[in-house]
Amino acid sequence: MATDRGVVEELVRAARGQSPEVARLPEAENRRHVEVLLATGLDFFERSDEPDEQDFRAAETLGADRAAQGISIDGLLRGVQAARTQAMKIAIARSRAVGVPDEVLLEGMVDLDRYTGVLERHVVNGYHTAELELSRTNRDANTHLLRRLLLPGDGPPPEPAQLRRAGLSPDGLYHCLVSDVTQPGEARALEQRLLGCGGVYGLVEGRLAGLSARRPTSADLDALLVVAPATALTALRDVHPLCVAALRIAGRAGRRGVHDLTDLSGQVALAAQPVLADLLRGTLAGLDHADDFHRELVGTALVYLDHGQRLGHAAAALHVHPNTVRYRLDRLAEITGTPWDDTAEAPSTVLGTLHHWWALRTWLDHHPLQR
């Protein structure tokens, strides 16, 4: 179980499915803790130590990190208990599959329940210890204020006096930014660098986010940041989810550094219409997702559209001859019944190009064999 990636993913899904707060965190953050706790727990069975003799620092770190990320104790325990139940179900199913006698299985489950009970207490202890420490710092106050500005469910907007105490002007304009940094230690290091731009920063929904008085630069930044144009504080609850959506898109593309929300506005707008995207994908029914040649044709057409429908530029980007690009576009047109280049019979328009690009991008990103 400790080396089975499928087990880790099942526990992550169980935790996220039972706790909406945990589900707001990036999956990689959930997976990081599940892997450590699962390996620690199975090591307990290997050595057959008493639970009180185990090292539960990983459990306490989980509790402390969730407190720093603003997850409630109820939300934390929902996730922990769901993963705990799923782990026991998997262990029982696998034991029975290999013929473990019921009396041995029962004894093992009793030991597992005893261990996970102690583990859960250490998670709670780590949470409350961190919560007390955070409550004594200005960072906690600023993070709480930031969450109230960015999240609709975290209480009413701060009063002007509270904003001024945090160094924000009630009438000022600020850049909303969201990063892919989730671990509290790394978040604090990045926060120290961003403080040079002025503003307030903290963990929001598990990611370092903030309000910057000046746009940060990408210089020596080994992280991904999406930054919105400067806007009024009253608009932030609408801007923040757009930044989060853009962050996911930029992350999937492997981007690093600072990226403007407006540069990703097209992808964000299209991603908000998944039903329409599926309908567009259906117009490419002649293509076979399992056929590598078909995938190559679609990829070529996307590069062609991304390079202004210029054969020479697309060929240079693909490292092929322009005639190869032309051939692939012609073959794609034969299969789909749609011309993909600019012709006298079908001259391109801005909306027509958008239609083509969106249909191809959705088809290429669709993975039917993994569903």
CSV table of C-alpha atoms in Angstrom, one decimal:
chain,number,residue,atom,x,y,z
A,1,MET,CA,0.0,0.0,0.0
A,2,ALA,CA,2.8,2.4,0.8
A,3,THR,CA,4.2,2.2,-2.7
A,4,ASP,CA,0.9,2.0,-4.6
A,5,ARG,CA,0.1,5.3,-6.1
A,6,GLY,CA,-3.5,4.2,-6.6
A,7,VAL,CA,-4.0,3.9,-2.8
A,8,VAL,CA,-2.6,7.4,-2.3
A,9,GLU,CA,-5.0,8.8,-4.9
A,10,GLU,CA,-8.0,6.9,-3.3
A,11,LEU,CA,-7.2,8.5,0.1
A,12,VAL,CA,-6.9,11.9,-1.4
A,13,ARG,CA,-10.2,11.6,-3.2
A,14,ALA,CA,-11.9,10.4,0.0
A,15,ALA,CA,-10.6,13.3,2.0
A,16,ARG,CA,-11.5,15.9,-0.7
A,17,GLY,CA,-14.9,14.3,-1.2
A,18,GLN,CA,-15.9,14.6,2.4
A,19,SER,CA,-14.4,18.0,3.2
A,20,PRO,CA,-15.2,21.0,0.9
A,21,GLU,CA,-12.5,23.0,2.7
A,22,VAL,CA,-9.8,20.4,2.1
A,23,ALA,CA,-11.0,20.1,-1.5
A,24,ARG,CA,-10.3,23.8,-2.0
A,25,LEU,CA,-6.6,23.1,-1.4
A,26,PRO,CA,-4.4,22.0,-4.4
A,27,GLU,CA,-4.4,18.2,-4.8
A,28,ALA,CA,-0.6,18.1,-4.6
A,29,GLU,CA,-0.9,19.6,-1.1
A,30,ASN,CA,-3.3,16.8,0.0
A,31,ARG,CA,-1.2,14.2,-1.7
A,32,ARG,CA,2.0,15.4,0.1
A,33,HIS,CA,0.6,14.7,3.5
A,34,VAL,CA,-1.2,11.5,2.6
A,35,GLU,CA,2.0,10.0,1.3
A,36,VAL,CA,3.9,10.8,4.5
A,37,LEU,CA,1.2,9.6,6.9
A,38,LEU,CA,0.6,6.4,5.0
A,39,ALA,CA,4.3,5.5,4.9
A,40,THR,CA,4.6,6.3,8.7
A,41,GLY,CA,1.5,4.2,9.5
A,42,LEU,CA,2.6,1.2,7.6
A,43,ASP,CA,6.1,1.5,9.1
A,44,PHE,CA,4.3,1.1,12.5
A,45,PHE,CA,2.9,-2.2,11.4
A,46,GLU,CA,6.4,-3.3,10.2
A,47,ARG,CA,8.0,-2.6,13.6
A,48,SER,CA,5.0,-3.5,15.7
A,49,ASP,CA,5.8,-0.6,18.2
A,50,GLU,CA,3.3,0.8,20.5
A,51,PRO,CA,1.6,3.9,19.1
A,52,ASP,CA,2.9,6.1,21.9
A,53,GLU,CA,6.5,5.2,20.8
A,54,GLN,CA,6.0,6.4,17.3
A,55,ASP,CA,7.2,9.7,15.8
A,56,PHE,CA,4.1,11.7,15.0
A,57,ARG,CA,5.8,14.9,13.8
A,58,ALA,CA,4.3,14.4,10.3
A,59,ALA,CA,0.8,14.3,11.8
A,60,GLU,CA,1.5,17.4,13.9
A,61,THR,CA,2.9,19.1,10.8
A,62,LEU,CA,-0.3,18.3,8.9
A,63,GLY,CA,-2.4,19.9,11.7
A,64,ALA,CA,-0.1,23.0,11.8
A,65,ASP,CA,-0.1,23.5,8.0
A,66,ARG,CA,-3.9,23.3,7.9
A,67,ALA,CA,-4.2,25.9,10.6
A,68,ALA,CA,-1.9,28.2,8.7
A,69,GLN,CA,-3.9,27.6,5.6
A,70,GLY,CA,-7.1,28.7,7.2
A,71,ILE,CA,-8.8,25.3,7.2
A,72,SER,CA,-11.2,24.9,10.2
A,73,ILE,CA,-10.7,22.0,12.7
A,74,ASP,CA,-14.0,20.5,11.6
A,75,GLY,CA,-13.0,20.6,7.9
A,76,LEU,CA,-9.6,19.1,8.8
A,77,LEU,CA,-11.0,16.2,10.8
A,78,ARG,CA,-13.6,15.4,8.1
A,79,GLY,CA,-10.8,14.9,5.6
A,80,VAL,CA,-8.6,13.0,8.0
A,81,GLN,CA,-11.4,10.7,9.1
A,82,ALA,CA,-12.5,10.0,5.5
A,83,ALA,CA,-9.0,9.0,4.5
A,84,ARG,CA,-8.7,6.9,7.6
A,85,THR,CA,-11.9,5.0,6.8
A,86,GLN,CA,-10.9,4.5,3.2
A,87,ALA,CA,-7.5,3.1,4.2
A,88,MET,CA,-9.2,0.6,6.5
A,89,LYS,CA,-11.5,-0.5,3.7
A,90,ILE,CA,-8.6,-1.0,1.3
A,91,ALA,CA,-6.6,-3.0,3.9
A,92,ILE,CA,-9.6,-5.3,4.6
A,93,ALA,CA,-10.3,-5.9,0.9
A,94,ARG,CA,-6.7,-6.7,0.1
A,95,SER,CA,-6.3,-8.9,3.2
A,96,ARG,CA,-9.4,-11.0,2.3
A,97,ALA,CA,-8.2,-11.2,-1.3
A,98,VAL,CA,-5.0,-13.0,-0.3
A,99,GLY,CA,-6.8,-15.2,2.3
A,100,VAL,CA,-5.9,-13.6,5.6
A,101,PRO,CA,-7.9,-15.4,8.3
A,102,ASP,CA,-10.7,-13.3,9.8
A,103,GLU,CA,-9.3,-13.5,13.3
A,104,VAL,CA,-5.9,-12.2,12.1
A,105,LEU,CA,-7.7,-9.5,10.1
A,106,LEU,CA,-9.7,-8.4,13.1
A,107,GLU,CA,-6.6,-8.1,15.2
A,108,GLY,CA,-4.9,-6.1,12.6
A,109,MET,CA,-7.9,-3.7,12.2
A,110,VAL,CA,-8.0,-3.2,16.0
A,111,ASP,CA,-4.3,-2.3,15.9
A,112,LEU,CA,-4.9,0.0,12.9
A,113,ASP,CA,-7.8,1.8,14.7
A,114,ARG,CA,-5.7,2.3,17.8
A,115,TYR,CA,-2.8,3.7,15.8
A,116,THR,CA,-5.0,6.1,13.7
A,117,GLY,CA,-6.8,7.3,16.8
A,118,VAL,CA,-3.4,8.4,18.3
A,119,LEU,CA,-2.4,9.9,14.9
A,120,GLU,CA,-5.6,11.9,14.9
A,121,ARG,CA,-4.9,13.3,18.3
A,122,HIS,CA,-1.5,14.5,17.2
A,123,VAL,CA,-3.1,16.1,14.1
A,124,VAL,CA,-5.4,18.0,16.4
A,125,ASN,CA,-2.6,18.9,18.8
A,126,GLY,CA,-0.5,20.3,15.9
A,127,TYR,CA,-3.5,22.3,14.7
A,128,HIS,CA,-4.2,23.9,18.1
A,129,THR,CA,-0.5,24.6,18.8
A,130,ALA,CA,-0.1,26.4,15.5
A,131,GLU,CA,-3.4,28.2,15.9
A,132,LEU,CA,-2.3,29.7,19.2
A,133,GLU,CA,1.0,30.8,17.7
A,134,LEU,CA,-0.6,32.3,14.7
A,135,SER,CA,-3.1,34.2,16.8
A,136,ARG,CA,-0.2,36.1,18.5
A,137,THR,CA,1.2,37.4,15.2
A,138,ASN,CA,0.4,40.3,12.9
A,139,ARG,CA,0.7,37.8,10.0
A,140,ASP,CA,-2.4,36.0,11.2
A,141,ALA,CA,-4.4,39.2,11.5
A,142,ASN,CA,-3.4,40.3,8.0
A,143,THR,CA,-4.1,36.8,6.6
A,144,HIS,CA,-7.6,36.8,8.2
A,145,LEU,CA,-8.2,40.3,6.7
A,146,LEU,CA,-7.0,39.1,3.3
A,147,ARG,CA,-9.4,36.2,3.4
A,148,ARG,CA,-12.3,38.5,4.2
A,149,LEU,CA,-11.4,40.6,1.2
A,150,LEU,CA,-11.0,37.8,-1.2
A,151,LEU,CA,-13.4,35.0,-0.1
A,152,PRO,CA,-17.2,35.6,0.0
A,153,GLY,CA,-17.7,33.1,2.9
A,154,ASP,CA,-15.2,34.5,5.3
A,155,GLY,CA,-17.2,37.2,6.9
A,156,PRO,CA,-18.1,40.8,6.0
A,157,PRO,CA,-15.5,43.1,4.3
A,158,PRO,CA,-13.1,44.7,6.7
A,159,GLU,CA,-13.8,48.2,8.1
A,160,PRO,CA,-11.7,51.1,6.9
A,161,ALA,CA,-9.9,51.2,10.3
A,162,GLN,CA,-8.9,47.6,10.0
A,163,LEU,CA,-7.6,48.2,6.4
A,164,ARG,CA,-5.4,51.1,7.6
A,165,ARG,CA,-4.0,49.0,10.4
A,166,ALA,CA,-2.9,46.5,7.8
A,167,GLY,CA,-1.3,49.2,5.7
A,168,LEU,CA,-4.0,49.3,3.1
A,169,SER,CA,-5.8,52.4,1.9
A,170,PRO,CA,-9.6,51.9,1.7
A,171,ASP,CA,-9.7,53.9,-1.5
A,172,GLY,CA,-6.5,52.5,-3.0
A,173,LEU,CA,-6.0,50.3,-6.0
A,174,TYR,CA,-4.2,46.9,-5.5
A,175,HIS,CA,-3.0,44.1,-7.7
A,176,CYS,CA,-4.6,40.8,-6.6
A,177,LEU,CA,-2.1,38.0,-7.0
A,178,VAL,CA,-2.2,34.2,-6.5
A,179,SER,CA,0.7,31.9,-6.5
A,180,ASP,CA,1.2,28.1,-6.8
A,181,VAL,CA,3.2,28.0,-3.5
A,182,THR,CA,1.4,26.0,-0.8
A,183,GLN,CA,3.8,24.9,1.8
A,184,PRO,CA,3.9,27.4,4.7
A,185,GLY,CA,7.7,27.6,4.9
A,186,GLU,CA,8.0,28.4,1.2
A,187,ALA,CA,5.1,30.8,1.4
A,188,ARG,CA,6.8,32.8,4.2
A,189,ALA,CA,10.0,33.0,2.1
A,190,LEU,CA,8.1,34.2,-1.0
A,191,GLU,CA,6.1,36.6,1.1
A,192,GLN,CA,9.2,38.3,2.4
A,193,ARG,CA,10.3,39.0,-1.2
A,194,LEU,CA,6.9,40.3,-2.2
A,195,LEU,CA,6.7,42.7,0.8
A,196,GLY,CA,9.1,44.9,-1.1
A,197,CYS,CA,6.1,45.7,-3.5
A,198,GLY,CA,4.0,46.8,-0.5
A,199,GLY,CA,0.6,45.3,0.4
A,200,VAL,CA,-0.6,42.3,2.4
A,201,TYR,CA,0.0,38.5,1.8
A,202,GLY,CA,-1.1,35.2,3.3
A,203,LEU,CA,-2.3,31.7,2.6
A,204,VAL,CA,-5.8,31.8,1.0
A,205,GLU,CA,-7.4,28.4,0.1
A,206,GLY,CA,-4.0,26.8,0.6
A,207,ARG,CA,-2.0,29.1,-1.8
A,208,LEU,CA,0.0,32.2,-1.1
A,209,ALA,CA,-2.0,35.1,-2.3
A,210,GLY,CA,-2.0,38.8,-1.7
A,211,LEU,CA,-2.7,42.4,-2.5
A,212,SER,CA,0.3,44.2,-4.0
A,213,ALA,CA,0.7,48.0,-4.3
A,214,ARG,CA,3.1,47.5,-7.2
A,215,ARG,CA,3.2,44.7,-9.8
A,216,PRO,CA,6.0,42.2,-8.8
A,217,THR,CA,8.6,41.1,-11.4
A,218,SER,CA,9.8,37.7,-12.4
A,219,ALA,CA,13.4,38.3,-11.5
A,220,ASP,CA,14.8,35.1,-9.9
A,221,LEU,CA,11.3,33.9,-9.1
A,222,ASP,CA,11.0,30.1,-9.0
A,223,ALA,CA,7.3,30.1,-8.6
A,224,LEU,CA,4.2,30.8,-10.6
A,225,LEU,CA,2.2,34.0,-10.0
A,226,VAL,CA,-0.9,35.3,-11.7
A,227,VAL,CA,-1.4,39.1,-11.2
A,228,ALA,CA,-4.5,41.1,-11.9
A,229,PRO,CA,-4.5,44.7,-12.9
A,230,ALA,CA,-4.8,47.1,-10.0
A,231,THR,CA,-8.4,47.4,-8.9
A,232,ALA,CA,-10.5,48.6,-6.0
A,233,LEU,CA,-10.8,46.5,-2.8
A,234,THR,CA,-14.5,46.2,-3.3
A,235,ALA,CA,-14.0,44.3,-6.6
A,236,LEU,CA,-11.5,41.7,-5.2
A,237,ARG,CA,-14.1,39.0,-4.5
A,238,ASP,CA,-14.8,38.9,-8.2
A,239,VAL,CA,-11.2,39.1,-9.3
A,240,HIS,CA,-9.7,36.5,-7.0
A,241,PRO,CA,-11.5,33.4,-8.5
A,242,LEU,CA,-10.4,34.6,-12.0
A,243,CYS,CA,-6.8,34.6,-10.8
A,244,VAL,CA,-7.2,31.1,-9.4
A,245,ALA,CA,-8.6,29.9,-12.7
A,246,ALA,CA,-5.8,31.5,-14.6
A,247,LEU,CA,-3.3,29.9,-12.2
A,248,ARG,CA,-4.6,26.4,-13.0
A,249,ILE,CA,-4.3,27.1,-16.7
A,250,ALA,CA,-0.8,28.5,-16.5
A,251,GLY,CA,0.2,25.6,-14.2
A,252,ARG,CA,-1.0,23.0,-16.7
A,253,ALA,CA,1.1,24.7,-19.4
A,254,GLY,CA,4.2,24.5,-17.2
A,255,ARG,CA,4.7,28.2,-16.9
A,256,ARG,CA,6.8,29.9,-14.2
A,257,GLY,CA,7.3,33.5,-13.1
A,258,VAL,CA,4.8,36.4,-13.1
A,259,HIS,CA,1.9,36.3,-15.6
A,260,ASP,CA,-0.8,38.9,-16.1
A,261,LEU,CA,-4.4,37.8,-15.7
A,262,THR,CA,-5.4,39.7,-18.8
A,263,ASP,CA,-2.9,37.8,-20.9
A,264,LEU,CA,-4.7,34.6,-19.9
A,265,SER,CA,-8.2,36.1,-20.2
A,266,GLY,CA,-9.2,34.2,-23.3
A,267,GLN,CA,-8.3,30.8,-21.8
A,268,VAL,CA,-10.1,31.7,-18.5
A,269,ALA,CA,-13.3,32.7,-20.3
A,270,LEU,CA,-13.3,29.5,-22.4
A,271,ALA,CA,-12.6,27.3,-19.4
A,272,ALA,CA,-15.8,28.7,-17.7
A,273,GLN,CA,-17.9,27.1,-20.4
A,274,PRO,CA,-17.2,23.3,-20.2
A,275,VAL,CA,-20.6,22.2,-21.6
A,276,LEU,CA,-20.1,24.3,-24.7
A,277,ALA,CA,-16.5,23.0,-25.0
A,278,ASP,CA,-17.8,19.4,-25.0
A,279,LEU,CA,-20.3,20.3,-27.7
A,280,LEU,CA,-17.5,21.8,-29.8
A,281,ARG,CA,-15.4,18.7,-29.3
A,282,GLY,CA,-18.2,16.7,-30.6
A,283,THR,CA,-18.0,18.4,-34.0
A,284,LEU,CA,-14.6,16.6,-34.5
A,285,ALA,CA,-16.2,13.1,-34.3
A,286,GLY,CA,-14.2,11.9,-37.3
A,287,LEU,CA,-11.0,12.1,-35.2
A,288,ASP,CA,-9.8,9.1,-33.2
A,289,HIS,CA,-8.1,10.2,-29.9
A,290,ALA,CA,-6.1,6.9,-29.8
A,291,ASP,CA,-4.6,7.6,-33.2
A,292,ASP,CA,-1.2,9.3,-32.8
A,293,PHE,CA,-1.4,10.6,-36.4
A,294,HIS,CA,-4.7,12.3,-35.6
A,295,ARG,CA,-3.3,13.9,-32.5
A,296,GLU,CA,-0.3,15.1,-34.6
A,297,LEU,CA,-2.7,16.7,-37.1
A,298,VAL,CA,-4.6,18.5,-34.3
A,299,GLY,CA,-1.4,19.7,-32.7
A,300,THR,CA,-0.2,21.0,-36.0
A,301,ALA,CA,-3.4,22.9,-36.6
A,302,LEU,CA,-3.2,24.5,-33.1
A,303,VAL,CA,0.4,25.7,-33.7
A,304,TYR,CA,-0.8,27.1,-37.1
A,305,LEU,CA,-3.6,29.0,-35.4
A,306,ASP,CA,-1.3,30.2,-32.5
A,307,HIS,CA,1.2,31.6,-35.1
A,308,GLY,CA,-1.3,33.8,-36.9
A,309,GLN,CA,-2.2,31.2,-39.6
A,310,ARG,CA,1.3,31.7,-41.1
A,311,LEU,CA,2.7,28.5,-42.7
A,312,GLY,CA,6.3,29.6,-42.4
A,313,HIS,CA,6.0,30.5,-38.7
A,314,ALA,CA,4.2,27.3,-37.8
A,315,ALA,CA,6.7,25.2,-39.7
A,316,ALA,CA,9.6,26.9,-37.9
A,317,ALA,CA,7.9,26.3,-34.5
A,318,LEU,CA,7.4,22.6,-35.4
A,319,HIS,CA,10.8,22.2,-37.0
A,320,VAL,CA,9.2,20.9,-40.3
A,321,HIS,CA,8.9,22.1,-43.9
A,322,PRO,CA,6.0,24.4,-44.7
A,323,ASN,CA,4.7,21.8,-47.1
A,324,THR,CA,4.4,19.4,-44.2
A,325,VAL,CA,2.2,21.8,-42.3
A,326,ARG,CA,0.1,22.3,-45.5
A,327,TYR,CA,-0.3,18.5,-45.9
A,328,ARG,CA,-1.3,18.0,-42.3
A,329,LEU,CA,-3.9,20.8,-42.5
A,330,ASP,CA,-5.3,19.2,-45.7
A,331,ARG,CA,-5.5,15.8,-44.1
A,332,LEU,CA,-7.3,17.3,-41.1
A,333,ALA,CA,-9.8,18.9,-43.4
A,334,GLU,CA,-10.5,15.6,-45.2
A,335,ILE,CA,-11.1,13.8,-41.9
A,336,THR,CA,-13.3,16.5,-40.2
A,337,GLY,CA,-14.9,18.1,-43.3
A,338,THR,CA,-13.8,21.5,-42.1
A,339,PRO,CA,-11.1,23.7,-43.7
A,340,TRP,CA,-8.5,24.7,-41.1
A,341,ASP,CA,-6.6,27.3,-43.1
A,342,ASP,CA,-7.5,30.6,-44.7
A,343,THR,CA,-9.0,29.9,-48.1
A,344,ALA,CA,-11.0,31.9,-50.7
A,345,GLU,CA,-13.9,29.6,-50.0
A,346,ALA,CA,-13.7,29.9,-46.3
A,347,PRO,CA,-11.9,33.1,-45.3
A,348,SER,CA,-11.0,33.3,-41.7
A,349,THR,CA,-12.6,35.6,-39.2
A,350,VAL,CA,-11.7,36.3,-35.6
A,351,LEU,CA,-14.7,34.3,-34.3
A,352,GLY,CA,-14.1,31.5,-36.8
A,353,THR,CA,-10.5,31.2,-35.7
A,354,LEU,CA,-11.7,31.2,-32.0
A,355,HIS,CA,-14.2,28.4,-32.9
A,356,HIS,CA,-11.5,26.3,-34.5
A,357,TRP,CA,-8.9,26.8,-31.8
A,358,TRP,CA,-11.4,26.0,-29.0
A,359,ALA,CA,-12.6,22.9,-30.6
A,360,LEU,CA,-9.1,21.6,-31.3
A,361,ARG,CA,-7.8,22.5,-27.8
A,362,THR,CA,-10.7,20.8,-26.1
A,363,TRP,CA,-10.4,17.7,-28.3
A,364,LEU,CA,-6.6,17.4,-27.6
A,365,ASP,CA,-7.0,17.9,-23.8
A,366,HIS,CA,-9.8,15.3,-23.6
A,367,HIS,CA,-8.6,11.9,-22.3
A,368,PRO,CA,-11.4,9.4,-22.7
A,369,LEU,CA,-9.2,6.4,-21.8
A,370,GLN,CA,-8.5,7.9,-18.4
A,371,ARG,CA,-12.1,8.5,-17.4
